[in-house]
Amino acid sequence: MRDTVPELGDLRERLDAARSVTVLTGSGISAESGLPTFRGVGGLWRTHRVEELASPQGFARDPRLVWTWYNERRNAHKSVEPSPAHVALAAIEKRVPDFTLATQNVDSLHLRAGSRNVLELHGNLREAKCTRCDARRPFDDAFDIEALEHECGGMWRPDIVWFGESLPAEVLAAAFDAARRAELMLVVGTSGIVHPAASLATKRVTRAYVVEINPEETALTAQVDQSIRARASDVLPGLA
Ligand code: APR
């Protein structure tokens, strides 16, 4: 069902009445902060090779290229600020007894905006981990691509879920639990293509009233209860 921004009255009432709310976000909400999305115009996958940069095979083939790309992305994340949309979600969380924010984004912008209960489904760029042991270390500044070996014989890699890898089990379980108990779900800024993240918003998983906020149609549009054709910052601050 298509909707326009003025129809927020009903959504506000649903939000006020909801005890349990789950939000699923994708790179579209971070577009509001100036970061590129993956599949849109100017998106990362329009200008980079997915399989060579965001896959275990690509990393094994050329770890320095992969780290160079993640250094660029980490620097981009540090150079932008949370958007009004990110800040609005943090404000809404304070008013909802049971609020969960499941994000596919690895840019830490939800945490920087003040969101608390954040499930980072695809990891984040705040840490690196060893490919062999469970060592971790901060990834605050650019990683020295000439020092990628760990003393155990493994290699440092970004703490990111790559294509073909499974999501952290406890994070995914928490996200499914939140989706199952939610009365209201907001799906903001995701094309709904990548699973299992996208499945959180499907009727197979949630009984919530699902509202999508996206300037474009997505793979989820046909099955959500309400699809608002607008940008995140056009809607979320009005809800907060
Ligand atoms: N407000 C809301 N939505 C927006 C905005 C905006 N200002 N700008 C763009 N969008 C929407 C686009 O219309 C698109 O539907 O954000 C969505 C971005 O989709 P993708 O680029 O596919 O990004 P995402 O859905 O987050 O990708 C999911 O795929 O590449 C992997 O692991 C990566 O987490 C990522 C996953």
XYZ file of C-alpha atoms in Angstrom, residues 201-204 210 219-225:
12
model
C 10.388 -7.916 8.234
C 8.466 -10.748 6.571
C 5.162 -12.133 7.852
C 6.874 -15.490 8.162
C 5.325 -3.366 9.302
C 11.864 -6.342 -2.340
C 9.769 -5.933 0.816
C 7.275 -3.320 -0.434
C 4.676 -5.824 -1.646
C 4.403 -7.507 1.737
C 4.663 -4.674 4.261
C 1.505 -3.153 5.759
